[in-house]
Coordinates of C-alpha atoms in Angstrom, one line a residue:
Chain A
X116 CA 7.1 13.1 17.9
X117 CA 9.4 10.4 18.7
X118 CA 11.7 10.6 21.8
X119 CA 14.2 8.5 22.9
X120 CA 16.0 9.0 26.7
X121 CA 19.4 7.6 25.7
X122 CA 20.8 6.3 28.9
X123 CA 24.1 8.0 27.9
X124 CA 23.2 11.2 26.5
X125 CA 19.8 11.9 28.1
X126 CA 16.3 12.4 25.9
X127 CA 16.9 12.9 22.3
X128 CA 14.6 13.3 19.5
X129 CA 14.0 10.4 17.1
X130 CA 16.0 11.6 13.7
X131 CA 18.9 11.3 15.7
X132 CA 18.1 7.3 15.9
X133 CA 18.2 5.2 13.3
X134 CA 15.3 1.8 13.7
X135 CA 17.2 -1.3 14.4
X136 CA 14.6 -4.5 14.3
X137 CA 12.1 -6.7 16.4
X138 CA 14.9 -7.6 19.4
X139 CA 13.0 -10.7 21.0
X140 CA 14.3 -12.4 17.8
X141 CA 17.0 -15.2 18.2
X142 CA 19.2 -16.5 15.3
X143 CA 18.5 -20.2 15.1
X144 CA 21.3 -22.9 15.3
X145 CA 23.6 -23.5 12.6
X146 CA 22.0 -26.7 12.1
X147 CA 18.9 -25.7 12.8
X148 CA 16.1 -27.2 10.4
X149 CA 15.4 -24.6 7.6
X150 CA 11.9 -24.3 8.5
X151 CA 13.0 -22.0 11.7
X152 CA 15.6 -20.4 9.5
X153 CA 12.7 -19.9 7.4
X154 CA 10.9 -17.8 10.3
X155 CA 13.5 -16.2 11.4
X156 CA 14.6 -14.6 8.5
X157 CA 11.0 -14.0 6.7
X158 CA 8.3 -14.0 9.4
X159 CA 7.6 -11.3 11.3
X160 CA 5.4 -10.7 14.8
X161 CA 4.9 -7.2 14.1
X162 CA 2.4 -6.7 16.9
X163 CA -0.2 -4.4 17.6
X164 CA 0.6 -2.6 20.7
X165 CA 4.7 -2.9 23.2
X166 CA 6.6 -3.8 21.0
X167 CA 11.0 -3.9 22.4
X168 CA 13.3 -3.5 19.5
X169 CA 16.9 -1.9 19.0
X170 CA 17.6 1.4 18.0
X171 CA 21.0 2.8 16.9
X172 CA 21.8 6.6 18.2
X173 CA 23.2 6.8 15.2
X174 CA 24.2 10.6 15.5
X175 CA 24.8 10.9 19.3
X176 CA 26.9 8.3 21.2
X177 CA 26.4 5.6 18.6
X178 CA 25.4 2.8 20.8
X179 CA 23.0 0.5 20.0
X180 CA 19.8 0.6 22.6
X181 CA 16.6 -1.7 23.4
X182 CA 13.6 0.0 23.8
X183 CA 10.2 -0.7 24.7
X184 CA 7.6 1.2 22.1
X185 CA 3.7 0.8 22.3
X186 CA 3.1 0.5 18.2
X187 CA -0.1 1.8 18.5
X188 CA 0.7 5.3 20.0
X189 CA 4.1 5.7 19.3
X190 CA 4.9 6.1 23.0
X191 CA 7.9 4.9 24.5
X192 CA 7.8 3.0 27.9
X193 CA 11.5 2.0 28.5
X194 CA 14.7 2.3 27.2
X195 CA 18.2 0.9 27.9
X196 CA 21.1 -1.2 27.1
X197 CA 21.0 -4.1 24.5
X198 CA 21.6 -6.8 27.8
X199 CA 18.8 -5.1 29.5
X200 CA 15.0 -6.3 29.5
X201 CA 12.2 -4.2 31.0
X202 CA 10.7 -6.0 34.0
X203 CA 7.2 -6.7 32.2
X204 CA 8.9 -8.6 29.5
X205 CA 12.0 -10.5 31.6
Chain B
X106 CA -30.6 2.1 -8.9
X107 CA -30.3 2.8 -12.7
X108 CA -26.9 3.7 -15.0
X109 CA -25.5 6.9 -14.5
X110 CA -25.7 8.7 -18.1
X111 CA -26.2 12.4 -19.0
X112 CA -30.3 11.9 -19.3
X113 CA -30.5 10.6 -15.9
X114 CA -28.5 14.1 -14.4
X115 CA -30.5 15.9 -16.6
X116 CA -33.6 14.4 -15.6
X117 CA -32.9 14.7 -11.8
X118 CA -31.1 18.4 -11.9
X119 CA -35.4 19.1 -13.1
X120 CA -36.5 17.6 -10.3
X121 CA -34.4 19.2 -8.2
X122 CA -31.7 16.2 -7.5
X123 CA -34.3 15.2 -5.0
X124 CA -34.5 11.8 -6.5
X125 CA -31.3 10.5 -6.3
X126 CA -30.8 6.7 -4.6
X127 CA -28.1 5.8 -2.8
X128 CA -25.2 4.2 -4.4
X129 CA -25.2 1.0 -3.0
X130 CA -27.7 -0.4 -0.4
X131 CA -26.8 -1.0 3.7
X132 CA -27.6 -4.7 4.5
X133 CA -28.3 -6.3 7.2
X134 CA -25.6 -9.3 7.6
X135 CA -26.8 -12.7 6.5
X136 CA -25.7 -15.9 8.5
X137 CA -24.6 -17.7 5.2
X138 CA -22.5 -16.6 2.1
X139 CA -20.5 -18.5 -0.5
X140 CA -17.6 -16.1 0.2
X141 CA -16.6 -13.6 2.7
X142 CA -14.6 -10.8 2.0
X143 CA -12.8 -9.5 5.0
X144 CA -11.9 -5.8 4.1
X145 CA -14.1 -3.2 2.0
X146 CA -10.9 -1.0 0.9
X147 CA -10.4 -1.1 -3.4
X148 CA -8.9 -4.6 -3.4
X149 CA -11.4 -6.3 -1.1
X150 CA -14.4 -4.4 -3.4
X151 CA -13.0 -4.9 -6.5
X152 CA -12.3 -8.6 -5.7
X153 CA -16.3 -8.9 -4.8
X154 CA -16.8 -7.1 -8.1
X155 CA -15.1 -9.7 -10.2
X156 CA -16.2 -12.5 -8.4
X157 CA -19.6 -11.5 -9.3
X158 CA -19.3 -10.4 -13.0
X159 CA -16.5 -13.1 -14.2
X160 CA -16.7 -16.0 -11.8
X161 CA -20.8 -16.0 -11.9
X162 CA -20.4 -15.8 -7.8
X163 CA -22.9 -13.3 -6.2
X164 CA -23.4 -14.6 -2.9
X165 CA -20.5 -12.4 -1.3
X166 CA -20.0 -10.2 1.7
X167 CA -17.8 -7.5 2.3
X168 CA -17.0 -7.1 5.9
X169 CA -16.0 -3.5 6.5
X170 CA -14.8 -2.6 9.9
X171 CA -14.9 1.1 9.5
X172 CA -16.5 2.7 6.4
X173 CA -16.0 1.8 2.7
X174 CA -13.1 4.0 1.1
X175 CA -11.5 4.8 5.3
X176 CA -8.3 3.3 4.7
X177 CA -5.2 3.1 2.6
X178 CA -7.4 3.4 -0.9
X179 CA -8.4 6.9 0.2
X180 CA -5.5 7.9 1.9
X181 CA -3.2 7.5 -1.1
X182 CA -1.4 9.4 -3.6
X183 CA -3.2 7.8 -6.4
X184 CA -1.0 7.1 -8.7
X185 CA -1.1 4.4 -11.8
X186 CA 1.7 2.9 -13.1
X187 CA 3.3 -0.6 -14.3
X188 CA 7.2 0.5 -14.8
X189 CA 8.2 -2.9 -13.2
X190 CA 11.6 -5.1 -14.0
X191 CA 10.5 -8.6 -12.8
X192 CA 8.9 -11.0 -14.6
X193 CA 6.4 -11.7 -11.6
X194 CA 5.4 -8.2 -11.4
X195 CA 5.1 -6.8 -14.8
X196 CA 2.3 -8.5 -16.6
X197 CA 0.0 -8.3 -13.5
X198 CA 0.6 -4.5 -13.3
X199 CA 0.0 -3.9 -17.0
X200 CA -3.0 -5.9 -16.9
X201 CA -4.0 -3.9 -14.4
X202 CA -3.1 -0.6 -16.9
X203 CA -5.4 -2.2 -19.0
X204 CA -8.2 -2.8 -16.3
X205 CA -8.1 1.0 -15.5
X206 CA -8.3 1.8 -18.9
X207 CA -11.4 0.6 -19.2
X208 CA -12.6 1.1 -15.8
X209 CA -15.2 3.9 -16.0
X210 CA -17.2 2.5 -18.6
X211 CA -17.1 -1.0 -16.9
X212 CA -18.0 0.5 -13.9
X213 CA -20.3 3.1 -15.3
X214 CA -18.5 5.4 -12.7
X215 CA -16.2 8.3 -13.5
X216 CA -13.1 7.2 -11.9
X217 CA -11.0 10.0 -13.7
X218 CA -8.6 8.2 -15.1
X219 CA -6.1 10.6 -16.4
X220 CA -3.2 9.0 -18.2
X221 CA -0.9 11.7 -17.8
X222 CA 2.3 10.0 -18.0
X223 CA 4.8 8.9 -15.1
X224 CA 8.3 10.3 -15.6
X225 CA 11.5 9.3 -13.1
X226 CA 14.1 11.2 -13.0
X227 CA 17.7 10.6 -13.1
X228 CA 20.9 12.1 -12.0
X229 CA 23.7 10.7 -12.9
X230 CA 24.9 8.9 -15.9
X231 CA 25.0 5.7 -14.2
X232 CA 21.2 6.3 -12.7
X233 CA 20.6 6.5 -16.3
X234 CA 22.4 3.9 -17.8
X235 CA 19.6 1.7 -14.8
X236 CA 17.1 3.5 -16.4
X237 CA 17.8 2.4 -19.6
X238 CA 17.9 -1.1 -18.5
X239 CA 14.5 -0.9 -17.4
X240 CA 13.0 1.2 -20.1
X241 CA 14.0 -2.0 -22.4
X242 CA 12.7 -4.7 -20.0
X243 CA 9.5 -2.8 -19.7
X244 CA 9.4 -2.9 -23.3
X245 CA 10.0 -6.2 -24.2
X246 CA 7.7 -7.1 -21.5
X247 CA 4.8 -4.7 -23.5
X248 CA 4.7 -1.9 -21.2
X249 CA 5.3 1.4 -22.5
X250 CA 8.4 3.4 -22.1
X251 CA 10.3 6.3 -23.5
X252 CA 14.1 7.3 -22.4
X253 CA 14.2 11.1 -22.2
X254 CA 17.4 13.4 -22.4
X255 CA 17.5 16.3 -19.9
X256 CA 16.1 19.2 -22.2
X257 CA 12.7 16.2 -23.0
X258 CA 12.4 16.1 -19.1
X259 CA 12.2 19.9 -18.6
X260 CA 10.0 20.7 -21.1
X261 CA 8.0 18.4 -19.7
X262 CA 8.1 19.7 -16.5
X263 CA 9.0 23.8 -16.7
X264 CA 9.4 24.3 -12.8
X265 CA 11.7 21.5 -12.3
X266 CA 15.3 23.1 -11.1
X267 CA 17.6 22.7 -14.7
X268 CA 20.5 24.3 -13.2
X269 CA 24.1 23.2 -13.4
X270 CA 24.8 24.3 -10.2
X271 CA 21.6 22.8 -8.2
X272 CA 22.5 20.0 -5.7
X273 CA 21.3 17.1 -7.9
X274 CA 21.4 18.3 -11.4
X275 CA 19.0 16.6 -13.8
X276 CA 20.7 14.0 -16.1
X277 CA 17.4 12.6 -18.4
X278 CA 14.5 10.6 -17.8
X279 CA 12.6 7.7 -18.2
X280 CA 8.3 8.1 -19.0
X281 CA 5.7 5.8 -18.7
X282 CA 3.5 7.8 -21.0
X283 CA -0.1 5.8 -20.7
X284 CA 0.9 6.0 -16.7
X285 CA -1.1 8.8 -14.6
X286 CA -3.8 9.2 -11.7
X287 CA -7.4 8.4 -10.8
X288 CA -9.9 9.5 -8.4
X289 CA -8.8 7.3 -5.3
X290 CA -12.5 7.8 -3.7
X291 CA -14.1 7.1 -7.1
X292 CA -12.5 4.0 -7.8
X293 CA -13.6 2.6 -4.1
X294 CA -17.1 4.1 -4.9
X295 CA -17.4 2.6 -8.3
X296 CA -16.0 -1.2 -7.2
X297 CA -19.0 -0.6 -3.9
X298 CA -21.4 0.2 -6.3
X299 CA -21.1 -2.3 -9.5
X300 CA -20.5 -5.3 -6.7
X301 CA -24.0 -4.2 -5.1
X302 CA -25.6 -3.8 -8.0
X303 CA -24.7 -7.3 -8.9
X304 CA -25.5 -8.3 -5.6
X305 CA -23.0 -8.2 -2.7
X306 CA -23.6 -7.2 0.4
X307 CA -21.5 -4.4 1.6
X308 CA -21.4 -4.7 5.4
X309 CA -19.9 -1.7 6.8
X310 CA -19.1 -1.1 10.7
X311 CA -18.6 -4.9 10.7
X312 CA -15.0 -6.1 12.5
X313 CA -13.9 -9.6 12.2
X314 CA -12.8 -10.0 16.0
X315 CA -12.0 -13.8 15.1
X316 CA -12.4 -17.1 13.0
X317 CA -15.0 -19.9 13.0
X318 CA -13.1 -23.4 12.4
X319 CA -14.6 -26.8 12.0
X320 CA -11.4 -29.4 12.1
X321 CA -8.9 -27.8 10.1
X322 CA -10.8 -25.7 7.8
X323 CA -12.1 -22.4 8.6
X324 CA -16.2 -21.9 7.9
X325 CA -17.0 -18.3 8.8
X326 CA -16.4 -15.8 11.3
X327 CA -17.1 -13.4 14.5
X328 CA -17.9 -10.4 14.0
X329 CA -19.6 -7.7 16.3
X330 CA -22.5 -7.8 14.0
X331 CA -22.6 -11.8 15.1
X332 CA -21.3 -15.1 13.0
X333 CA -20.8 -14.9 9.5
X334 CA -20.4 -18.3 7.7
X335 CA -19.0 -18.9 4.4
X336 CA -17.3 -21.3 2.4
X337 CA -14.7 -19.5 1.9
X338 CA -13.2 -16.3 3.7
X339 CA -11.0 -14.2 1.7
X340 CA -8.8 -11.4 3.8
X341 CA -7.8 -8.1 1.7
X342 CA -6.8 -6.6 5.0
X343 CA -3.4 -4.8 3.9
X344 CA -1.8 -3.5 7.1
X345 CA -3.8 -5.1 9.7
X346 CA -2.8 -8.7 7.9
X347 CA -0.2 -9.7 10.9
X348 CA -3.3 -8.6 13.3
X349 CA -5.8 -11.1 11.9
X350 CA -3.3 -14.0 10.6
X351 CA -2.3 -13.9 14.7
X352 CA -6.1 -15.2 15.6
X353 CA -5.3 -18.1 13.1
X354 CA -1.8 -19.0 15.1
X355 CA 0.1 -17.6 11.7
X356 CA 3.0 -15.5 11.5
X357 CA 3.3 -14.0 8.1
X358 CA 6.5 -12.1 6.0
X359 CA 4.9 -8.7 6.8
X360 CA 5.8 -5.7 8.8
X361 CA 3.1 -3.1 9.2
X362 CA 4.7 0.7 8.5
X363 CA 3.5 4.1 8.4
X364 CA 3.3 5.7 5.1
X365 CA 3.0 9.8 5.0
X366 CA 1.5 11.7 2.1
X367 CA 0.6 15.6 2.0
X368 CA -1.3 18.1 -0.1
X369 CA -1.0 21.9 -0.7
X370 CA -3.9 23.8 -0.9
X371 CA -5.1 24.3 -4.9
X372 CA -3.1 26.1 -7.2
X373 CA -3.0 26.7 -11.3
X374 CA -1.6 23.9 -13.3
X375 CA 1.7 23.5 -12.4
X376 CA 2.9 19.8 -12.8
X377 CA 1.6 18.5 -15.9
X378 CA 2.2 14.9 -15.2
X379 CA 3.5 12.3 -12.0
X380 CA 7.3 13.4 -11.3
X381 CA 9.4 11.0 -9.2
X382 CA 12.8 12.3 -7.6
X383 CA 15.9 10.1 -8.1
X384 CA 18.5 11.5 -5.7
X385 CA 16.0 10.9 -3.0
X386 CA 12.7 9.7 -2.4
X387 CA 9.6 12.1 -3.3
X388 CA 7.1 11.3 -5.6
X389 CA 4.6 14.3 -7.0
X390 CA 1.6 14.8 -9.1
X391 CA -1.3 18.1 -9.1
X392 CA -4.7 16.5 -8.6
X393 CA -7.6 17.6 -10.7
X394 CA -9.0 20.3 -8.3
X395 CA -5.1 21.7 -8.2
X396 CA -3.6 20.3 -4.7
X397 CA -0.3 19.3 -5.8
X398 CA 0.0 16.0 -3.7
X399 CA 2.8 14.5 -2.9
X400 CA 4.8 11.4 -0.5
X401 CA 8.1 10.3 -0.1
X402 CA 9.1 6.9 2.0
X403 CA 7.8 5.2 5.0
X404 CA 8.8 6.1 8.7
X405 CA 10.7 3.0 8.9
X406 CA 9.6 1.6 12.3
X407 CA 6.7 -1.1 12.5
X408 CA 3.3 0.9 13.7
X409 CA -0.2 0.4 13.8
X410 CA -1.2 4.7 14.3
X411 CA -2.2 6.2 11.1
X412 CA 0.1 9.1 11.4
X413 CA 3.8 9.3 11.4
X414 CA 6.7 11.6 12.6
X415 CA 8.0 14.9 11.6
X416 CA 11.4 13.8 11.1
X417 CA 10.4 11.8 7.4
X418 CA 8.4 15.0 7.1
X419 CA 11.3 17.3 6.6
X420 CA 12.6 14.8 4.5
X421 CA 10.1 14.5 2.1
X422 CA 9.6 18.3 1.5
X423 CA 13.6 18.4 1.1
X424 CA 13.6 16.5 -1.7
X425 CA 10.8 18.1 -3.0
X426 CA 12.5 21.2 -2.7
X427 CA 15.5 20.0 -4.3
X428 CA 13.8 19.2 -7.5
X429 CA 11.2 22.0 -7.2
X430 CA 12.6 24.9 -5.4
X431 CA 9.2 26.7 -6.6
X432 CA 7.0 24.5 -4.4
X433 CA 8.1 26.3 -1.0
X434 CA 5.7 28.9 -1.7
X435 CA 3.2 26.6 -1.5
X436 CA 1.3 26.4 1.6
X437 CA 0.2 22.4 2.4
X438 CA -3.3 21.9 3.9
X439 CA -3.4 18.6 5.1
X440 CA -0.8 15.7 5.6
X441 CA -1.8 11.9 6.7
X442 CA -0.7 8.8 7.1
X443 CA -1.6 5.2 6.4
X444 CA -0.4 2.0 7.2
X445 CA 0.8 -0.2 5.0
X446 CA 1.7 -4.3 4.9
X447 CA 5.3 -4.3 3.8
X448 CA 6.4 -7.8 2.7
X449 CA 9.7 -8.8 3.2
X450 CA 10.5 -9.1 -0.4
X451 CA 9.0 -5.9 -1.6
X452 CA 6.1 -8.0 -3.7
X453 CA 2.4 -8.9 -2.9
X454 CA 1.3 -12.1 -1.9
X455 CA -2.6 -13.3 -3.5
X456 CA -2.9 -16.9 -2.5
X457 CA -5.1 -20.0 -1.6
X458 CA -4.2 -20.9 1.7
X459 CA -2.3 -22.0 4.4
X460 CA -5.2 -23.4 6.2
X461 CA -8.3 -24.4 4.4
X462 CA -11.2 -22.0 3.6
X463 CA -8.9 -19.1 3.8
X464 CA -7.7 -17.2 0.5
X465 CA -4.6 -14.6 1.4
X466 CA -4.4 -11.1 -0.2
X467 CA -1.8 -9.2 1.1
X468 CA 1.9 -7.4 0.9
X469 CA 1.3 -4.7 -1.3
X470 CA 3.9 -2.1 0.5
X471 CA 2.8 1.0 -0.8
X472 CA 2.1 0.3 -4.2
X473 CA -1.3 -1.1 -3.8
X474 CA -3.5 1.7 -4.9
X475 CA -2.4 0.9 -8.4
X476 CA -3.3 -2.5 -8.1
X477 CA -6.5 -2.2 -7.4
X478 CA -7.9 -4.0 -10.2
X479 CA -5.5 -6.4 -11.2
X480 CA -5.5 -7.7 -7.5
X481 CA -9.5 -7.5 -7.5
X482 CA -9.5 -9.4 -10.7
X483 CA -6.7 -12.0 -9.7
X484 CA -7.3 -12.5 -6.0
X485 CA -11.7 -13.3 -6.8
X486 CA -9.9 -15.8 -10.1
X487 CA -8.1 -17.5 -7.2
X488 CA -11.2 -17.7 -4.8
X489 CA -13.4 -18.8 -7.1
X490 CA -10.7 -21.6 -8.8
X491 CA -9.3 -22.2 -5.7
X492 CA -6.0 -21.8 -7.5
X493 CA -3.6 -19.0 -9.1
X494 CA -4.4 -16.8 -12.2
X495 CA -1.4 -16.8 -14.4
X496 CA -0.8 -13.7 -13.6
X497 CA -0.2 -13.9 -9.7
X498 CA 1.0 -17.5 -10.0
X499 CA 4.8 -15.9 -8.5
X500 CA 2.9 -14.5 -6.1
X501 CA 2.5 -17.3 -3.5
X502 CA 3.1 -17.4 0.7
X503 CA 5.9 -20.6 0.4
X504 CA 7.9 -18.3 -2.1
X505 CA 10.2 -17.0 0.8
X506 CA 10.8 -20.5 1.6
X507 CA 11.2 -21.7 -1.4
X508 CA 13.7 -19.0 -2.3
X509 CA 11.5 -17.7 -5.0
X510 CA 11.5 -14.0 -3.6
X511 CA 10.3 -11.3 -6.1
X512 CA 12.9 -8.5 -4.5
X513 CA 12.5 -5.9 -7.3
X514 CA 15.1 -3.6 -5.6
X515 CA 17.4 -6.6 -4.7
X516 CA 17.7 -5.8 -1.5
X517 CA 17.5 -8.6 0.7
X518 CA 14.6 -10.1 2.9
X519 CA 13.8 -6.3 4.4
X520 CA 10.4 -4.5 5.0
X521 CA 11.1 -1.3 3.7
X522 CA 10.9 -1.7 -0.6
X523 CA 7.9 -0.5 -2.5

């Protein structure tokens, strides 16, 4: 089972959350060529193993969240605000 | 090894089935093929298959990292159908309808086909009025369909909830009638064993743990079991795609997700045929040895662990319950999960390419049981012609460039559509 330690409202578990996406993505330039357009808005890294991504406490405090999730276990290493990065990844 | 027929039982229940030879033989990897087939799961062995009885090509390995029949084509709810809208889709699928048809005999294996007819249910006149829409493309596409009023659906289906006062009452219906189920285990056993017999060799406890590349064009691979070469390498990988496309530098459209699927313990008949819910997700059929089986939709977070999270697990049985209040006396004996390669359009993706030597087979979502042989018999077509059957022509990598998505539930480039 899925938990998430909301840094607002403390460990909650996962059907309050709705899944955001991926959030190492960056939207491209306007003007960027289509061929990165292309990747951003099709490819995906989808990894096998940590994994940081948004999630949405969609029926708690309602803010959005970054967390770090090992997609191999389901275990959750990190968790906290969307301008945060955990210190192995920033 | 000999055909399976009703002499041959006889003939060995006598001598005590003492006699019996394995199904299909345990090689020891060769350095040299004509093709390798990364994947034994129904699409890589039914690909082998029809590379070797329509293409003439017999000089295949399977590369199996686990065991043949491990993954998603025995962890399915084994369902058969071709109800599709878009004109990419529905002639592969109903070729496919007409590949299972025949399937047993072709296969001389008893894959228990049992066209016992798909019906979705609707809710609302407007869910119905869709319906309708699709019953007439499917038509005028050649696929069978029926429109059913509400009384049609539940005397098709006694236990569903026909109450006025239920949450969801039921509206009508829409039935794929030559639809049904087969043997999931059967159909992996049957593709193993025809491909051996015609001479591929299925390599099992064999991972790929990377490419061999001469220049530009790939000519083989690593596995634990040593190098494999081939002239060409075709990957029917489904959700471990992204894992093996990332030794190759690639990124593809594909998000791997956790699909759950359950089943009761055996019962009496009690659902005649496969019953989909259409105020929610939960799709529901009674196997042949009387475990009513049953799934609903995916987790919705990327994941590699073949089990999933109790929250979609509620979910599931709620709708369930909704449409079959009888089913909560039912106690469930085993529940699972499987991981699917969900393409950002909804649609598959069989296709020569990017990088020379390599054929892509992938994107199924969590339709692919069904498509078994269709992508078997399309993906070895491509291999061996080293371009597109017409039927899986759409289904091309450059499509999401291109802007030729197949998005069957219009929903935008997304991971989450079936």
């Amino acid at each position: 089972m899925i938990r998430i330690n909301c840094p607002y409202c403390g460990e909650r578990e996962h059907s309050e959350f709705t899944y955001g996406e991926d959030a190492t993505r960056t939207t491209p330039d306007n003007d960027a060529p289509m061929e990165e357009w292309n990747k951003f808005v099709y490819e995906r890294a989808n990894p096998a193993g940590e994994h940081i991504e948004y999630w949405h406490h969609a029926f708690g405090c309602r803010a959005w969240l970054k967390v770090q999730r090992n997609t191999l276990t389901h275990d959750i290493s990190w968790v906290g605000l969307p301008h945060e990065n955990p210190e192995a990844a920033s | 090894m000999g055909q399976y027929n009703a002499l041959n039982i006889a003939w060995n229940a006598l001598r005590g089935h003492k006699h019996w030879q394995r199904a299909w033989r345990d090689p020891e990897p060769k350095s040299n093929y004509d093709v390798i087939i990364i994947g034994g799961g129904g699409h890589g062995l039914a690909t082998a298959y029809y590379l070797a009885k329509n293409h003439g090509i017999t000089n295949v390995a399977i590369l199996e990292k686990g065991w043949i029949g491990g993954g998603n084509v025995g962890r399915n709810t084994t369902i058969v159908r071709s109800n599709y809208l878009l004109d990419g889709n529905a002639p592969f699928y109903e070729h496919g309808m007409n590949l299972w048809r025949d399937m047993a005999q072709d296969l001389n294996y008893n894959v228990m086909f049992s066209p016992r007819g798909v019906m979705n249910i609707a809710h609302s006149k407007s869910q119905y009025d869709t319906f309708a829409r699709r019953a007439n493309t499917m038509r005028l596409n050649g696929i069978q369909s029926e429109l059913l009023s509400r009384e049609e659906v539940l005397e098709r289906e006694p236990i569903i909830d026909g109450s006025a006062d239920t949450r969801f009452p039921v509206w009508g219906g829409i039935l794929q009638p030559d639809a049904g189920n087969a043997r999931h285990d059967a159909v992996a056993w049957g593709y193993a064993r025809a491909a051996d017999q015609l001479g591929v060799d299925i390599i099992q406890n064999c991972e790929v743990i990377d490419f061999i590349k001469q220049g530009e064009r790939i000519i083989g691979v690593k596995t634990n079991r040593g190098d494999i070469h081939a002239e060409k390498v075709g990957m029917a990988v489904a959700g471990s795609s992204s894992r093996l496309a990332e030794k190759l530098g690639m990124r593809l459209p594909i998000e791997s997700h956790v699909l759950q699927a359950f089943v009761t313990e055996p019962y009496k008949p009690l659902i005649n045929g496969v019953v989909t819910f259409g105020a929610g997700h939960f799709y529901v059929s009674q196997s042949d040895k009387g475990g009513v089986v049953f799934g609903g939709d995916i987790d919705g977070y990327n994941t590699y662990a073949q089990r999933g999270n109790l929250p979609v697990f509620e979910d599931v049985i709620a709708g369930g319950l909704t449409m079959m209040p009888c089913l909560s006396r039912l106690k469930l004996l085993r529940n699972w999960g499987g991981v699917m390669d969900m393409s950002m359009d909804g649609s598959p993706i069989i296709d020569v390419g990017p990088i020379d030597g390599l054929y892509l087979n992938t994107g199924w979502c969590y339709g692919g049981f069904k498509a078994t042989p269709a992508s078997g018999y399309c993906f070895a077509h491509t291999i061996a012609n080293d371009e597109a059957h017409e039927l899986n022509k759409a289904y091309t990598l450059d499509r999401f460039a291109k802007g030729y998505t197949i998005d069957e539930k219009g929903m935008g480039p997304y991971p989450k559509a079936h």
